[in-house]
CSV table of C-alpha atoms and ligand atoms in Angstrom, one decimal:
chain,number,residue,atom,x,y,z
A,1,MET,CA,48.3,70.7,111.1
A,2,ILE,CA,46.8,72.0,107.8
A,3,LYS,CA,48.1,75.4,107.0
A,4,SER,CA,46.9,78.1,104.6
A,5,ILE,CA,48.3,77.9,101.1
A,6,ARG,CA,51.5,79.8,100.3
A,7,GLY,CA,50.6,83.3,99.2
A,8,THR,CA,47.2,83.3,100.9
A,9,ARG,CA,46.5,84.5,104.4
A,10,ASP,CA,43.9,84.9,107.1
A,11,LEU,CA,42.8,88.3,108.0
A,12,LEU,CA,42.0,88.4,111.7
A,13,PRO,CA,40.7,90.9,114.2
A,14,PRO,CA,41.7,93.6,115.1
A,15,ASP,CA,43.2,93.9,111.6
A,16,THR,CA,39.8,93.3,110.0
A,17,ASP,CA,38.5,96.3,111.9
A,18,LEU,CA,40.7,98.5,109.8
A,19,TRP,CA,39.7,96.6,106.6
A,20,ASN,CA,36.1,97.3,107.5
A,21,ARG,CA,36.7,100.9,108.2
A,22,VAL,CA,38.4,101.3,104.9
A,23,GLU,CA,35.6,99.6,103.0
A,24,ALA,CA,32.9,101.6,104.8
A,25,LYS,CA,34.8,104.8,103.9
A,26,VAL,CA,35.3,103.9,100.2
A,27,ARG,CA,31.6,103.0,99.9
A,28,ASP,CA,30.6,106.3,101.4
A,29,VAL,CA,32.9,108.2,98.9
A,30,PHE,CA,31.7,106.1,96.0
A,31,ALA,CA,28.1,107.1,96.8
A,32,ARG,CA,29.0,110.7,96.9
A,33,TYR,CA,30.6,110.4,93.4
A,34,ASN,CA,27.5,108.5,92.1
A,35,PHE,CA,29.3,105.1,91.7
A,36,ARG,CA,27.2,101.9,92.1
A,37,GLU,CA,28.3,98.5,93.1
A,38,ILE,CA,28.8,95.6,90.6
A,39,ARG,CA,29.7,92.0,91.7
A,40,THR,CA,31.0,89.7,89.0
A,41,PRO,CA,32.0,86.0,89.4
A,42,VAL,CA,35.5,85.2,90.8
A,43,PHE,CA,36.1,82.8,87.8
A,44,GLU,CA,35.6,83.5,84.2
A,45,ASP,CA,36.3,82.0,80.8
A,46,THR,CA,40.1,82.0,80.4
A,47,SER,CA,39.9,83.7,77.0
A,48,LEU,CA,38.4,86.8,78.6
A,49,PHE,CA,41.7,87.5,80.3
A,50,ALA,CA,43.8,86.3,77.4
A,51,ARG,CA,42.0,88.8,75.1
A,52,GLY,CA,41.3,91.5,77.6
A,53,VAL,CA,44.5,91.7,79.7
A,54,GLY,CA,46.8,90.6,76.8
A,55,GLU,CA,48.4,87.4,75.7
A,56,ASP,CA,51.9,88.7,76.3
A,57,THR,CA,51.5,90.1,79.7
A,58,ASP,CA,53.1,88.5,82.8
A,59,ILE,CA,49.6,88.0,84.3
A,60,VAL,CA,48.4,85.9,81.4
A,61,THR,CA,51.6,84.0,80.6
A,62,LYS,CA,52.6,83.0,84.1
A,63,GLU,CA,50.3,84.2,86.9
A,64,MET,CA,46.8,82.8,86.2
A,65,PHE,CA,45.2,80.0,88.2
A,66,THR,CA,43.6,78.2,85.3
A,67,TRP,CA,41.9,74.8,85.1
A,68,GLU,CA,39.9,72.7,82.7
A,69,ASP,CA,36.3,72.5,84.1
A,70,LYS,CA,34.9,69.2,82.8
A,71,GLY,CA,31.2,69.2,82.0
A,72,ARG,CA,29.2,67.0,84.4
A,73,ALA,CA,26.8,65.7,81.8
A,74,ALA,CA,28.0,64.1,78.5
A,75,SER,CA,26.2,67.0,76.7
A,76,GLU,CA,28.2,69.6,78.7
A,77,LYS,CA,31.5,70.7,77.1
A,78,SER,CA,34.6,71.1,79.1
A,79,GLN,CA,35.8,74.7,79.4
A,80,SER,CA,39.0,76.4,80.4
A,81,VAL,CA,38.3,78.7,83.4
A,82,THR,CA,40.5,81.1,85.4
A,83,LEU,CA,40.3,82.8,88.8
A,84,ARG,CA,40.1,86.5,88.1
A,85,PRO,CA,43.6,88.1,88.2
A,86,GLU,CA,41.9,91.6,88.0
A,87,ALA,CA,38.4,92.9,87.7
A,88,THR,CA,38.3,95.3,84.7
A,89,ALA,CA,37.9,92.6,82.0
A,90,GLY,CA,35.0,91.0,83.9
A,91,ILE,CA,33.3,94.3,84.4
A,92,VAL,CA,33.6,95.1,80.7
A,93,ARG,CA,32.3,91.6,79.9
A,94,ALA,CA,29.3,92.2,82.1
A,95,TYR,CA,28.8,95.7,80.5
A,96,ILE,CA,28.6,94.0,77.1
A,97,GLU,CA,26.6,90.9,78.2
A,98,HIS,CA,23.9,93.0,79.9
A,99,GLY,CA,23.8,95.7,77.2
A,100,LEU,CA,24.6,98.4,79.8
A,101,ASP,CA,25.5,100.7,76.8
A,102,LYS,CA,21.8,100.8,76.0
A,103,ARG,CA,21.1,102.6,79.3
A,104,GLY,CA,22.6,105.6,77.5
A,105,ALA,CA,24.2,107.2,80.6
A,106,LEU,CA,27.8,106.6,81.8
A,107,GLN,CA,28.1,103.6,84.0
A,108,LYS,CA,30.0,104.4,87.2
A,109,LEU,CA,30.7,101.0,88.8
A,110,TYR,CA,32.7,99.8,91.7
A,111,LEU,CA,33.7,96.3,92.8
A,112,ILE,CA,35.4,95.1,96.0
A,113,GLY,CA,36.7,91.6,96.2
A,114,PRO,CA,39.5,89.0,96.0
A,115,MET,CA,41.8,88.6,92.9
A,116,PHE,CA,44.2,85.8,92.3
A,117,ARG,CA,47.7,85.9,90.7
A,118,ARG,CA,50.4,83.2,91.0
A,119,GLU,CA,53.2,85.6,91.9
A,120,ARG,CA,56.2,85.0,94.1
A,121,PRO,CA,54.9,85.9,97.5
A,122,GLN,CA,56.6,88.7,99.5
A,123,LYS,CA,55.6,91.7,101.6
A,124,GLY,CA,52.7,93.4,99.8
A,125,ARG,CA,52.4,90.6,97.1
A,126,TYR,CA,50.1,87.7,97.6
A,127,ARG,CA,48.4,85.1,95.5
A,128,GLN,CA,45.0,86.0,96.9
A,129,PHE,CA,44.7,89.7,97.4
A,130,TYR,CA,41.9,92.2,97.5
A,131,GLN,CA,41.1,95.1,95.2
A,132,ILE,CA,38.8,98.1,95.4
A,133,ASN,CA,38.0,98.8,91.7
A,134,ALA,CA,36.2,101.6,90.1
A,135,GLU,CA,35.3,102.1,86.4
A,136,ILE,CA,33.6,104.8,84.4
A,137,ILE,CA,32.5,103.4,81.1
A,138,GLY,CA,29.9,104.2,78.5
A,139,PRO,CA,29.2,105.3,74.9
A,140,PRO,CA,31.2,108.2,73.6
A,141,SER,CA,27.9,110.2,73.3
A,142,ALA,CA,27.6,110.1,77.1
A,143,GLY,CA,31.0,111.7,77.4
A,144,SER,CA,33.1,108.6,78.3
A,145,GLU,CA,36.1,109.9,76.3
A,146,SER,CA,36.3,113.2,78.0
A,147,PRO,CA,39.5,114.1,80.0
A,148,ALA,CA,37.1,115.4,82.6
A,149,ARG,CA,36.4,111.8,83.5
A,150,ASP,CA,40.1,111.1,84.0
A,151,ALA,CA,40.4,114.1,86.3
A,152,GLU,CA,37.2,113.2,88.2
A,153,VAL,CA,38.6,109.7,88.8
A,154,LEU,CA,42.0,111.0,90.0
A,155,GLU,CA,40.4,113.6,92.2
A,156,MET,CA,38.1,110.9,93.7
A,157,VAL,CA,41.2,108.7,94.5
A,158,ALA,CA,42.9,111.6,96.2
A,159,THR,CA,39.7,112.3,98.3
A,160,MET,CA,39.4,108.7,99.2
A,161,LEU,CA,43.0,108.3,100.4
A,162,ASP,CA,42.7,111.6,102.3
A,163,GLU,CA,39.5,110.6,104.0
A,164,ILE,CA,40.9,107.1,104.9
A,165,GLY,CA,43.7,109.0,106.6
A,166,LEU,CA,46.7,108.0,104.3
A,167,ARG,CA,49.0,110.9,104.1
A,168,ALA,CA,52.3,110.1,102.3
A,169,TRP,CA,51.0,109.2,98.8
A,170,THR,CA,52.5,110.3,95.5
A,171,LEU,CA,50.6,110.3,92.2
A,172,GLN,CA,52.7,109.1,89.3
A,173,LEU,CA,51.1,110.1,86.0
A,174,ASN,CA,51.8,109.2,82.4
A,175,SER,CA,50.1,109.1,79.0
A,176,VAL,CA,50.7,106.0,76.9
A,177,GLY,CA,48.9,107.5,73.9
A,178,CYS,CA,46.7,105.6,71.5
A,179,ALA,CA,47.5,102.3,69.8
A,180,ALA,CA,49.1,104.1,66.8
A,181,ASP,CA,51.4,106.2,69.1
A,182,ARG,CA,52.5,103.1,70.9
A,183,ALA,CA,53.3,101.2,67.7
A,184,ARG,CA,55.6,104.1,66.7
A,185,TYR,CA,57.1,104.3,70.1
A,186,ASN,CA,57.7,100.6,70.3
A,187,GLN,CA,59.5,100.8,66.9
A,188,ALA,CA,61.6,103.7,68.2
A,189,LEU,CA,62.5,101.7,71.3
A,190,ARG,CA,63.4,98.6,69.3
A,191,GLU,CA,65.8,100.7,67.2
A,192,ALA,CA,67.3,102.4,70.2
A,193,LEU,CA,67.8,99.1,72.0
A,194,LYS,CA,69.5,97.3,69.1
A,195,PRO,CA,73.1,98.6,69.7
A,196,VAL,CA,72.9,98.3,73.6
A,197,VAL,CA,70.6,95.4,74.4
A,198,HIS,CA,73.5,92.9,74.6
A,199,LEU,CA,74.7,94.9,77.7
A,200,MET,CA,71.4,94.5,79.4
A,201,CYS,CA,69.9,91.7,81.7
A,202,ALA,CA,68.4,88.6,80.2
A,203,ASP,CA,64.8,89.8,80.8
A,204,CYS,CA,65.5,93.0,78.9
A,205,GLN,CA,67.0,91.0,76.0
A,206,ARG,CA,63.9,89.0,75.8
A,207,ARG,CA,61.6,92.0,76.3
A,208,ALA,CA,63.4,94.0,73.6
A,209,GLU,CA,62.2,91.3,71.2
A,210,THR,CA,58.7,90.6,72.4
A,211,ASN,CA,57.5,93.9,74.0
A,212,PRO,CA,60.1,96.6,74.2
A,213,LEU,CA,57.8,98.8,76.3
A,214,ARG,CA,58.4,96.4,79.2
A,215,VAL,CA,62.1,97.2,79.2
A,216,LEU,CA,61.1,100.4,81.0
A,217,ASP,CA,59.9,98.3,83.9
A,218,CYS,CA,63.4,96.8,84.5
A,219,LYS,CA,64.7,97.3,88.1
A,220,VAL,CA,68.2,95.9,87.5
A,221,PRO,CA,70.6,98.8,88.7
A,222,GLU,CA,73.2,98.2,85.9
A,223,ASP,CA,70.5,98.7,83.2
A,224,GLN,CA,69.2,102.0,84.5
A,225,PRO,CA,71.7,104.3,82.8
A,226,ILE,CA,70.9,102.7,79.4
A,227,ILE,CA,67.1,102.9,80.1
A,228,GLU,CA,67.4,106.6,81.1
A,229,LYS,CA,68.8,107.4,77.6
A,230,LEU,CA,66.0,105.6,75.7
A,231,PRO,CA,63.4,107.7,73.8
A,232,ARG,CA,60.4,109.0,75.8
A,233,ILE,CA,56.8,108.2,75.1
A,234,SER,CA,55.8,111.9,75.2
A,235,ALA,CA,57.7,112.6,72.0
A,236,TYR,CA,55.4,110.0,70.2
A,237,LEU,CA,52.0,111.2,71.2
A,238,ASP,CA,49.8,112.5,68.4
A,239,ASP,CA,48.2,116.0,68.7
A,240,ALA,CA,44.9,114.7,70.1
A,241,CYS,CA,46.6,112.6,72.8
A,242,ARG,CA,48.9,115.4,73.7
A,243,GLU,CA,46.0,117.8,74.1
A,244,ASN,CA,44.0,115.3,76.1
A,245,PHE,CA,46.8,114.8,78.5
A,246,ALA,CA,47.3,118.6,78.9
A,247,GLN,CA,43.7,118.9,79.8
A,248,VAL,CA,43.9,116.2,82.4
A,249,ARG,CA,46.9,117.9,84.0
A,250,ALA,CA,45.2,121.4,83.9
A,251,MET,CA,42.2,120.0,85.8
A,252,LEU,CA,44.5,118.4,88.4
A,253,ASP,CA,46.3,121.7,88.8
A,254,ALA,CA,43.0,123.5,89.1
A,255,VAL,CA,42.0,121.4,92.1
A,256,GLY,CA,45.5,121.4,93.6
A,257,ILE,CA,46.3,117.7,93.3
A,258,PRO,CA,50.1,117.2,93.1
A,259,TYR,CA,51.5,114.7,90.7
A,260,THR,CA,54.8,113.6,89.2
A,261,ILE,CA,55.1,112.8,85.5
A,262,ASN,CA,56.7,109.4,85.2
A,263,GLU,CA,57.3,108.4,81.6
A,264,ARG,CA,58.8,105.1,82.6
A,265,MET,CA,55.6,103.9,84.2
A,266,VAL,CA,54.3,101.2,81.9
A,267,ARG,CA,51.4,99.4,83.4
A,268,GLY,CA,51.4,95.6,83.4
A,269,LEU,CA,48.2,95.2,81.4
A,270,ASP,CA,47.9,95.7,77.7
A,271,TYR,CA,44.5,97.4,77.5
A,272,TYR,CA,45.7,100.9,78.5
A,273,THR,CA,45.4,104.0,76.3
A,274,ARG,CA,46.2,107.6,77.1
A,275,THR,CA,46.1,108.4,80.8
A,276,THR,CA,47.8,105.9,83.1
A,277,PHE,CA,48.6,106.4,86.8
A,278,GLU,CA,49.8,104.8,90.0
A,279,PHE,CA,49.6,106.1,93.6
A,280,THR,CA,52.7,105.0,95.4
A,281,HIS,CA,53.7,105.0,99.1
A,282,GLY,CA,57.3,105.2,100.4
A,283,ASP,CA,56.9,102.7,103.2
A,284,LEU,CA,55.9,99.7,101.0
A,285,GLY,CA,59.4,98.7,99.8
A,286,ALA,CA,59.6,97.1,96.4
A,287,GLN,CA,55.8,96.8,96.0
A,288,SER,CA,55.2,100.5,96.3
A,289,ALA,CA,52.1,100.9,94.2
A,290,VAL,CA,49.0,101.2,96.5
A,291,LEU,CA,46.8,101.5,93.4
A,292,GLY,CA,47.0,101.6,89.6
A,293,GLY,CA,44.8,102.5,86.8
A,294,GLY,CA,44.1,104.3,83.5
A,295,ARG,CA,42.1,104.6,80.4
A,296,TYR,CA,41.2,101.6,78.2
A,297,ASP,CA,39.4,103.0,75.2
A,298,GLY,CA,39.5,99.9,73.0
A,299,LEU,CA,38.9,97.1,75.5
A,300,SER,CA,35.2,96.7,74.9
A,301,GLU,CA,35.7,96.3,71.1
A,302,SER,CA,38.5,93.8,71.7
A,303,LEU,CA,35.9,91.7,73.6
A,304,ASP,CA,33.4,92.0,70.7
A,305,GLY,CA,31.5,94.8,72.5
A,306,PRO,CA,30.3,98.2,71.3
A,307,LYS,CA,32.6,101.3,71.4
A,308,ALA,CA,32.8,102.0,75.1
A,309,PRO,CA,35.7,104.1,76.2
A,310,GLY,CA,36.5,103.8,79.9
A,311,ILE,CA,38.8,104.7,82.8
A,312,GLY,CA,39.3,103.2,86.2
A,313,PHE,CA,41.6,102.0,88.9
A,314,ALA,CA,42.1,99.3,91.4
A,315,ILE,CA,43.4,99.9,94.9
A,316,GLY,CA,45.4,97.0,96.3
A,317,GLU,CA,43.6,96.8,99.7
A,318,ASP,CA,46.3,94.7,101.3
A,319,ARG,CA,48.9,97.3,100.4
A,320,LEU,CA,46.7,100.2,101.5
A,321,ILE,CA,46.4,98.5,104.9
A,322,LEU,CA,50.2,98.0,105.1
A,323,ALA,CA,50.7,101.7,104.3
A,324,LEU,CA,48.1,102.7,106.9
A,325,HIS,CA,49.9,100.5,109.5
A,326,ALA,CA,53.2,102.2,108.5
A,327,GLU,CA,51.7,105.6,109.2
A,328,GLY,CA,50.3,104.4,112.6
A,329,VAL,CA,46.6,104.6,111.6
A,330,LYS,CA,44.4,102.3,113.6
A,331,ALA,CA,40.7,101.6,113.6
A,332,ASP,CA,38.9,102.7,116.7
A,333,GLU,CA,36.7,99.8,117.3
A,334,SER,CA,36.9,99.8,121.1
A,335,LEU,CA,34.1,98.3,123.2
A,336,ASP,CA,32.0,100.7,125.2
A,337,ALA,CA,30.9,98.5,128.0
A,338,TYR,CA,31.0,95.0,129.5
A,339,ILE,CA,27.8,94.0,131.2
A,340,ALA,CA,28.5,91.9,134.3
A,341,PRO,CA,25.6,89.9,135.9
A,342,LEU,CA,26.4,89.4,139.5
A,343,GLY,CA,24.8,86.4,141.3
A,344,ALA,CA,22.4,83.5,140.4
A,345,GLY,CA,19.4,84.4,138.4
A,346,MET,CA,20.9,87.7,137.0
A,347,ASN,CA,21.5,86.5,133.4
A,348,PRO,CA,18.0,87.4,132.2
A,349,HIS,CA,18.3,90.9,133.7
A,350,ALA,CA,21.7,91.4,132.2
A,351,LEU,CA,20.5,90.3,128.8
A,352,LYS,CA,17.6,92.7,129.0
A,353,LEU,CA,19.9,95.6,129.8
A,354,ALA,CA,22.4,94.6,127.1
A,355,ARG,CA,19.5,94.4,124.6
A,356,GLU,CA,18.4,97.9,125.5
A,357,LEU,CA,21.9,99.3,125.3
A,358,ARG,CA,22.8,97.6,122.0
A,359,ARG,CA,19.6,98.8,120.4
A,360,ALA,CA,20.5,102.3,121.5
A,361,GLY,CA,23.9,101.9,119.7
A,362,VAL,CA,26.1,101.0,122.6
A,363,ARG,CA,28.8,98.4,121.7
A,364,CYS,CA,28.8,95.9,124.6
A,365,ASP,CA,29.8,92.5,125.6
A,366,LEU,CA,27.9,90.3,128.1
A,367,GLY,CA,29.2,88.2,130.9
A,368,ASP,CA,27.8,85.3,132.9
A,369,GLU,CA,26.2,85.1,136.3
A,370,THR,CA,28.6,82.3,137.3
A,371,PHE,CA,31.5,84.7,137.1
A,372,ARG,CA,32.8,86.1,140.4
A,373,LEU,CA,33.3,89.9,140.3
A,374,LYS,CA,37.1,89.6,139.9
A,375,LYS,CA,36.6,87.3,136.9
A,376,SER,CA,34.1,89.8,135.4
A,377,PHE,CA,36.6,92.6,135.7
A,378,GLU,CA,39.3,90.5,134.0
A,379,ALA,CA,36.9,89.5,131.2
A,380,ALA,CA,36.0,93.2,130.7
A,381,GLU,CA,39.6,94.2,130.4
A,382,LYS,CA,40.5,91.4,128.0
A,383,ALA,CA,37.5,92.5,125.8
A,384,GLY,CA,38.9,96.0,125.8
A,385,ALA,CA,35.8,97.6,127.3
A,386,ARG,CA,36.0,101.2,128.6
A,387,TYR,CA,33.3,100.6,131.2
A,388,ILE,CA,32.0,97.7,133.3
A,389,VAL,CA,28.3,97.8,134.3
A,390,ILE,CA,27.4,95.6,137.3
A,391,VAL,CA,23.9,94.0,137.2
A,392,GLY,CA,23.2,92.7,140.7
A,393,GLU,CA,19.8,92.2,142.4
A,394,ASN,CA,19.8,95.7,143.9
A,395,GLU,CA,20.6,97.3,140.6
A,396,ALA,CA,17.9,95.4,138.7
A,397,LYS,CA,15.3,96.5,141.4
A,398,SER,CA,16.3,100.1,141.7
A,399,GLY,CA,17.1,100.8,138.1
A,400,GLU,CA,20.3,102.5,139.1
A,401,PHE,CA,23.6,100.8,138.0
A,402,THR,CA,27.2,100.9,139.2
A,403,VAL,CA,29.4,102.0,136.3
A,404,LYS,CA,33.1,101.8,136.6
A,405,ASN,CA,35.5,103.5,134.2
A,406,LEU,CA,38.2,100.8,133.7
A,407,SER,CA,41.1,103.0,132.7
A,408,GLU,CA,40.5,105.7,135.3
A,409,GLY,CA,39.2,103.5,138.1
A,410,THR,CA,36.4,106.0,138.9
A,411,GLN,CA,32.9,104.7,139.8
A,412,VAL,CA,29.5,106.4,139.5
A,413,SER,CA,25.8,105.4,139.7
A,414,VAL,CA,23.7,105.9,136.6
A,415,PHE,CA,20.0,105.5,136.0
A,416,ARG,CA,18.8,103.1,133.4
A,417,GLY,CA,17.4,105.8,131.1
A,418,LYS,CA,20.7,107.7,131.1
A,419,LEU,CA,23.0,104.7,130.8
A,420,ALA,CA,23.4,104.5,126.9
A,421,GLN,CA,24.3,108.2,126.7
A,422,HIS,CA,26.8,107.9,129.6
A,423,LEU,CA,28.5,104.8,128.1
A,424,GLN,CA,28.8,106.3,124.6
A,425,HIS,CA,29.8,109.9,125.3
A,426,ALA,CA,31.4,110.2,128.8
A,427,GLN,CA,35.1,109.4,128.8
B,1,HAM,P1,47.2,96.4,88.7
B,1,HAM,O1,48.2,97.5,88.7
B,1,HAM,O2,47.6,95.1,88.1
B,1,HAM,O3,45.9,97.0,87.9
B,1,HAM,O4,46.7,96.2,90.1
B,1,HAM,C1,46.2,97.3,90.9
B,1,HAM,C2,46.7,97.2,92.3
B,1,HAM,O5,46.5,95.9,92.9
B,1,HAM,C3,48.3,97.3,92.4
B,1,HAM,O6,48.7,98.7,92.4
B,1,HAM,C4,48.5,96.7,93.8
B,1,HAM,O7,48.3,97.6,94.8
B,1,HAM,C5,47.5,95.6,93.8
B,1,HAM,N1,48.1,94.3,93.5
B,1,HAM,C6,48.3,93.8,92.3
B,1,HAM,N2,48.9,92.5,92.4
B,1,HAM,C7,48.9,92.3,93.8
B,1,HAM,C8,49.4,91.1,94.5
B,1,HAM,N3,49.9,90.0,94.0
B,1,HAM,N4,49.3,91.2,95.9
B,1,HAM,C9,48.8,92.3,96.5
B,1,HAM,N5,48.4,93.4,95.8
B,1,HAM,C10,48.4,93.4,94.5
B,1,HAM,C11,44.8,96.3,87.7
B,1,HAM,O8,44.5,95.3,88.3
B,1,HAM,C12,43.8,97.0,86.8
B,1,HAM,N6,42.6,96.2,86.6
B,1,HAM,C13,43.4,98.4,87.4
B,1,HAM,C14,42.4,99.1,86.6
B,1,HAM,C15,41.1,99.3,86.8
B,1,HAM,N7,42.7,99.8,85.5
B,1,HAM,C16,41.6,100.3,85.0
B,1,HAM,N8,40.6,100.0,85.8
């Protein structure tokens, strides 16, 4: 038997009902916040991610699915391409390529789709996973640098999670400052690590050299007391970044969105500036981040684009679904009715009735005239229908149908014109 590849999985009903409910809800929220959909290719030029996400990140150094795409004709050059490990770099590439900055207004874009990272698979961590991304990006003259955008994005995430029905989320907030702040902070970390790094794990010893900020990410219990004593990023923010962060927090306070400042939260991508955040959920184990995001004010320029500050986030849809399961949230996709033709020649009548009902918005399934009554009842139950509607010769002639409530066992006669309403509303 051929099986799905390690780290990938099939999403099957009834699970997909919940996926669809989540996606319908987020599209509805996006529309209310004036976000529009963008779809970018699932593979891109490898250098987009190397330059956009960062040469030294785990994603670029060890997690990308990259291959050399040989040109088909002699004139076509071969090219290194990569399955997208995240969406922000591709969205900013599209923003630059199509001159979206020339539209003047802020671009509020969302993208829903699969991402690919060659990570060690475990609960909540897959090699193909799905993200719901949102980005606000535009020229500074359109207000793209304003902390009001950070607050709007965070408030939207909170609304989205609330409306989806997720309850136990926590917002972890931080500011990583601007590039100059981070350079000074990195230097301070390097110095503070020098006398203690030999006591730390091998990963930390390597990170202390290459990218000291990543030491804050370490989960090894023995290293934690050392990390707790390291300098904090907040002490290295310049006045403008400090003021910016204070404004974001004041707006969150004004709308009553609770948050925890987590100065150890360093995101795994290099493009972040100023506000960064994660929404975590206690039932997810080690992979507790349901979503992550932040500001990326220099990303467009690093990809040869115009100055285009932006902020956004990506919900890990797989993890969101796991968290919803943990809270007992289910999609209500139950079937209203099962239409059971009874006797030879009744299939056309049953199809006609099913067509009327389906067009009136009733969810129904349709049986077959060769089924005996007992088999129709069994099929209706297996399909999860609330009602069974019998379509026999008498019913077709009289226009009055026998409707049985399958959970209660009660039976009534309903006229054709009243049937749709009865099946949708009566319990
Ligand atoms: P990220 O933190 O790398 O950020 O990913 C965002 C979310 O995707 C994570 O919080 C997690 O829920 C989910 N995720 C990541 N890797 C996996 C995996 N292997 N399996 C399952 N879920 C996963 C970004 O990707 C940024 N592009 C977010 C962003 C948008 N920042 C600004 N705009």
